[in-house]
Coordinates of C-alpha atoms in Angstrom, one line a residue:
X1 CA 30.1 94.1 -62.9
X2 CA 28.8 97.6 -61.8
X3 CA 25.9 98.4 -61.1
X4 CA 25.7 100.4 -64.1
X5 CA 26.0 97.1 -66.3
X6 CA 22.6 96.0 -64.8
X7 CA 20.8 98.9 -67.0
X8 CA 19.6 97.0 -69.4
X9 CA 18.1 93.8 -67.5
X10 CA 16.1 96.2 -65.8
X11 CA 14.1 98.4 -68.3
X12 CA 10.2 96.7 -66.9
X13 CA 10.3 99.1 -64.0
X14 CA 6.7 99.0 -63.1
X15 CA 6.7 95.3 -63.6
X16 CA 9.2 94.9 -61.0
X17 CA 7.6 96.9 -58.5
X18 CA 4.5 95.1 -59.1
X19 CA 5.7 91.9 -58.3
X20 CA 9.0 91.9 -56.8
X21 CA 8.6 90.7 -52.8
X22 CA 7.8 93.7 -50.5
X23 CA 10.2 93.7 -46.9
X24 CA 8.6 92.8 -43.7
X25 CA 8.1 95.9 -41.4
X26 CA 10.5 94.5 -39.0
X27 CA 13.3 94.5 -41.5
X28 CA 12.9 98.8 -42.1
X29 CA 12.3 99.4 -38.0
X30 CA 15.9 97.4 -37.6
X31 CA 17.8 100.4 -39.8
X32 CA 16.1 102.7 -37.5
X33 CA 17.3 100.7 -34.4
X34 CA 20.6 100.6 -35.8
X35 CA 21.2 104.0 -36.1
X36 CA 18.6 106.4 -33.8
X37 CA 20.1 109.9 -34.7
X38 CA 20.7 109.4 -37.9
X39 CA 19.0 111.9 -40.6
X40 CA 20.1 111.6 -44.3
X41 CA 19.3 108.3 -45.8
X42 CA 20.8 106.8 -49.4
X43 CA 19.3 103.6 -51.0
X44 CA 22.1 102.2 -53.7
X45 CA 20.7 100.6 -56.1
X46 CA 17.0 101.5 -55.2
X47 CA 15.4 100.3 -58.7
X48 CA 11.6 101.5 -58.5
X49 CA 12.4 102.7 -54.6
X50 CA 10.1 99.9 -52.4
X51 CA 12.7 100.5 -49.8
X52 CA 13.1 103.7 -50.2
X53 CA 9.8 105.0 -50.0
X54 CA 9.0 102.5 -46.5
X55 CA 12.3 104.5 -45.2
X56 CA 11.1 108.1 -46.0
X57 CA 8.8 108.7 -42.9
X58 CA 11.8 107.7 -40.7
X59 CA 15.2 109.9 -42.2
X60 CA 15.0 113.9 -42.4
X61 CA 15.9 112.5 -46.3
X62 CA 15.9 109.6 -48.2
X63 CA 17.5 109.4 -51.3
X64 CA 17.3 106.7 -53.6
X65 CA 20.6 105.9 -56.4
X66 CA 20.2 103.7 -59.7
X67 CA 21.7 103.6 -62.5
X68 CA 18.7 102.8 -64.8
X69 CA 16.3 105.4 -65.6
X70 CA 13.6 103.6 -66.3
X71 CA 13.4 102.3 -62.7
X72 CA 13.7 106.2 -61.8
X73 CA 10.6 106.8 -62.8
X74 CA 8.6 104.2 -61.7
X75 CA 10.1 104.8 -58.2
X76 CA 6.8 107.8 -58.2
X77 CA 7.3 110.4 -55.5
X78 CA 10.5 108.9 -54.4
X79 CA 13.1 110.8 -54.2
X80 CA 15.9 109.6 -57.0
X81 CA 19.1 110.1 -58.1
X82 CA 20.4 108.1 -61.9
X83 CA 23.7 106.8 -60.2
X84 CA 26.0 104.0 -60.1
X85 CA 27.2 102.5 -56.7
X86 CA 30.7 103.1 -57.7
X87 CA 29.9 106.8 -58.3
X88 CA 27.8 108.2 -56.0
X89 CA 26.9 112.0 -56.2
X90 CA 27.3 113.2 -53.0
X91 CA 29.7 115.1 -50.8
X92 CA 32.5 113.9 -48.7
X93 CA 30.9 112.8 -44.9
X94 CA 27.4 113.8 -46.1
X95 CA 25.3 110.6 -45.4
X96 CA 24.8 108.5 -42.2
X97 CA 23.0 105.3 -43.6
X98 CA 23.8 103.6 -46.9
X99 CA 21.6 100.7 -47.8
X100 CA 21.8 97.9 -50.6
X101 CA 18.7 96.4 -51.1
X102 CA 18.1 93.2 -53.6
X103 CA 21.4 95.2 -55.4
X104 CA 25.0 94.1 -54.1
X105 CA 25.4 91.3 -56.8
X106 CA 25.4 94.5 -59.6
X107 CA 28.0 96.2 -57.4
X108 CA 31.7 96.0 -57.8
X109 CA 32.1 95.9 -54.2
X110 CA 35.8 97.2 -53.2
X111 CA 34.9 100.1 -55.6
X112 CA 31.4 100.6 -53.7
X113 CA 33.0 100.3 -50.4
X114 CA 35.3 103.3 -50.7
X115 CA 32.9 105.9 -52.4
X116 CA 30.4 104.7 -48.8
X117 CA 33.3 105.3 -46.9
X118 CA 33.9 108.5 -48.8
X119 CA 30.7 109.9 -48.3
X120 CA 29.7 108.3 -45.2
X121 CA 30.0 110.7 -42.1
X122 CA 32.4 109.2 -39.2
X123 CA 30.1 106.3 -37.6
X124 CA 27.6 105.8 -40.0
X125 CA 25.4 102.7 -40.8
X126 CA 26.2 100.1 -44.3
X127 CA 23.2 97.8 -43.9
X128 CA 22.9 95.4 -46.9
X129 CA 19.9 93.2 -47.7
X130 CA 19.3 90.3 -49.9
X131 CA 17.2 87.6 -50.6
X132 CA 18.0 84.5 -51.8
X133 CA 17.1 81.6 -54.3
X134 CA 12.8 81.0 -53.5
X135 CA 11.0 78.4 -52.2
X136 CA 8.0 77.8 -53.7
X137 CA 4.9 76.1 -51.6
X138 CA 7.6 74.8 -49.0
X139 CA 6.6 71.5 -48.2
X140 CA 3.8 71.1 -51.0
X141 CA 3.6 69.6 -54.3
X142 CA 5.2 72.8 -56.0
X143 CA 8.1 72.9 -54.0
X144 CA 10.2 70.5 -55.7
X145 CA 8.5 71.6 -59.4
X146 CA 10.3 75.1 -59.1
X147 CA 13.7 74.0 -56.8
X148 CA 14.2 71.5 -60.1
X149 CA 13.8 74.5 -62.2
X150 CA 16.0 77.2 -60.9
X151 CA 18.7 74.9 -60.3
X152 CA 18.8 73.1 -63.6
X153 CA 19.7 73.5 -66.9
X154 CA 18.1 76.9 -66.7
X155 CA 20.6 78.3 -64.2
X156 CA 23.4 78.7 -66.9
X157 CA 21.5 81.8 -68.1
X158 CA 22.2 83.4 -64.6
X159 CA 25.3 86.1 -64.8
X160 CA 28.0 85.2 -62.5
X161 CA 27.9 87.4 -60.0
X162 CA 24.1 85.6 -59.3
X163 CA 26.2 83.1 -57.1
X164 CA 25.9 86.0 -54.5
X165 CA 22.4 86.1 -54.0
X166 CA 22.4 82.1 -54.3
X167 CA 24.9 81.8 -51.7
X168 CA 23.4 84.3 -49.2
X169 CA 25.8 86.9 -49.0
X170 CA 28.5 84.7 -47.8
X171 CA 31.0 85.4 -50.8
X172 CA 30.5 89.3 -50.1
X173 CA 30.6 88.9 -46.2
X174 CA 34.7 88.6 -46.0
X175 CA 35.0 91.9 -47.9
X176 CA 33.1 94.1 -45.2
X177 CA 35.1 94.5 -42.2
X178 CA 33.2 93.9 -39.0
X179 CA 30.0 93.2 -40.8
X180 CA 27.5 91.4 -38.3
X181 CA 24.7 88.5 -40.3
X182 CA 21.7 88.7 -39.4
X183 CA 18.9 85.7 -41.0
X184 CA 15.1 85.3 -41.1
X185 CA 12.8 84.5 -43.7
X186 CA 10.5 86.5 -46.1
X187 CA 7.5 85.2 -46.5
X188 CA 4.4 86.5 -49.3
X189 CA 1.4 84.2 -50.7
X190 CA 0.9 84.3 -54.3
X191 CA -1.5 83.8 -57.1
X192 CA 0.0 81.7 -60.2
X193 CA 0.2 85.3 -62.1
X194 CA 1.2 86.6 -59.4
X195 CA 4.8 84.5 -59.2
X196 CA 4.8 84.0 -63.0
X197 CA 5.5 88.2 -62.8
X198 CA 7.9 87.5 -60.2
X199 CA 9.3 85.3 -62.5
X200 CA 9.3 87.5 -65.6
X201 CA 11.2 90.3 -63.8
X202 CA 14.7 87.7 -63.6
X203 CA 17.9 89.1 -65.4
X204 CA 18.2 85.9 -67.0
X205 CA 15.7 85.5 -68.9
X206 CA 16.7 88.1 -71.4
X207 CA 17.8 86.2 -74.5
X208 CA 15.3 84.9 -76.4
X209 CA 16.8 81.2 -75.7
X210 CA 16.0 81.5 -72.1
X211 CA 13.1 83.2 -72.4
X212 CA 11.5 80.3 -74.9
X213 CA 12.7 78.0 -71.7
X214 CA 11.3 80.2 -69.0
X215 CA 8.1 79.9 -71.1
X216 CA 7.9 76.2 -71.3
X217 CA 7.9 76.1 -67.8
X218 CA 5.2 78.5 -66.9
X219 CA 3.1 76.3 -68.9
X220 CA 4.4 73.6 -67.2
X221 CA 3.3 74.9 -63.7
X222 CA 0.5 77.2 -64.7
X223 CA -0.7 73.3 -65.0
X224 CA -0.3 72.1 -61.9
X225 CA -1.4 75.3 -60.3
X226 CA -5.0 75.0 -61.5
X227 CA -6.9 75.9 -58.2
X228 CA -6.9 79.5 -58.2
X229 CA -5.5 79.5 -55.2
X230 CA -2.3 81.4 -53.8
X231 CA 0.9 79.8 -52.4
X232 CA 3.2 80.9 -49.8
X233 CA 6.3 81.9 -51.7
X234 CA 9.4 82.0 -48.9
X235 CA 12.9 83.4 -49.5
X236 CA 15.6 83.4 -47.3
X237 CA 16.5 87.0 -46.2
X238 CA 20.0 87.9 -45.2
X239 CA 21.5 91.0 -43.4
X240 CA 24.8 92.8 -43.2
X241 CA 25.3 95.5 -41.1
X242 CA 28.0 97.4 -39.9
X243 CA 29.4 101.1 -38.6
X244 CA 32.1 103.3 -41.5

């Protein structure tokens, strides 16, 4: 699937900016590290532009790409272009880092990987990001609550290409030559609401079927999670990087 197929799982913009997990500093200074001189930035598959907007201080320009318009706009003063990965408006060797944030697994990856190539100038930086499946109050009473969740009966409403993110980029890894991994953890303390919006903002729960079963479990742990209190929320955060 394109990225332009994920349109329509995506039309709560501001919700997902709202509660989708923001990236550690240390993740945006690497891009920098990685590539020192470079100036013109693009962000494929921004949606509302959290990366793109940390990145904007740093590149002469930063340009974020998505296919739905709805994200567009709640990107705010980001710059955006309505794009899909596979067509990217821009010229031949005009662009010296190409990011993928949170996006890969709505890519058609081969496609993807010649239009970078094509607009990527001689030496330029593909640096890919995604986090994986959550882990809810490691080591607490919640943990096991949520992990029973996700991977039961509900997972069936995931689209395929979902086994990307749950695998940790290893599926994608092979078809990115000289790609180097890089692993560490993200890591953000949430209210109940707080990960019930997280929650709300998943592809899968779209049809009114999985919806009615996402619903029974938010009442489910809405009663557990009675103190008011926030829990640390941990993904694992994976890294791709390599030189076009």
């Amino acid at each position: 699937m394109g990225v332009g197929a994920a349109v329509t799982f995506f039309e709560a913009g501001a919700d997902y900016a709202a509660f989708r997990p923001t990236y550690p500093a240390d993740v945006v200074k690497h891009i920098r590290e990685l590539a020192p001189q470079a100036r013109v930035l693009i962000d494929v598959g921004a949606g509302t532009g959290q990366l793109t907007a940390e990145l904007q201080r740093d590149f002469l320009l930063a340009v974020g790409v998505d296919p739905s318009l709805s994200q567009a706009h709640a990107a705010g003063g980001v710059p955006m272009v309505v794009a899909t990965a596979e067509s990217l408006p821009f010229a031949t060797e005009s662009v010296d880092v190409i990011t993928v944030a949170q996006a890969i697994h709505w890519v058609d990856v081969p496609a993807f990987l010649a239009e970078a190539r094509r607009v990527a100038r001689p030496g330029a930086l593909l640096w890919i990001v995604s986090y994986g499946v959550a882990q809810l109050d490691p080591g607490g009473g919640l943990e096991q609550v949520f992990s029973d969740f996700y991977w039961g009966p509900f997972h069936r409403f995931w689209e395929p290409q979902r086994s990307i993110v749950d695998d940790e980029l290893r599926s994608v890894e092979p078809l990115i030559p000289g790609a180097i991994r890089e692993e560490e953890f993200l890591d953000q303390h949430m209210t109940c609401e707080q990960f019930v919006g997280y929650l709300n903002t998943w592809s899968s729960a779209r049809s009114p079927e999985a919806r009615s079963e996402l619903d029974a479990f938010v009442g489910e742990l809405s009663a557990q999670w009675t103190d008011g209190q926030t829990r640390l929320v941990r993904w694992p955060l994976t890294v791709l990087h390599t030189t076009l």
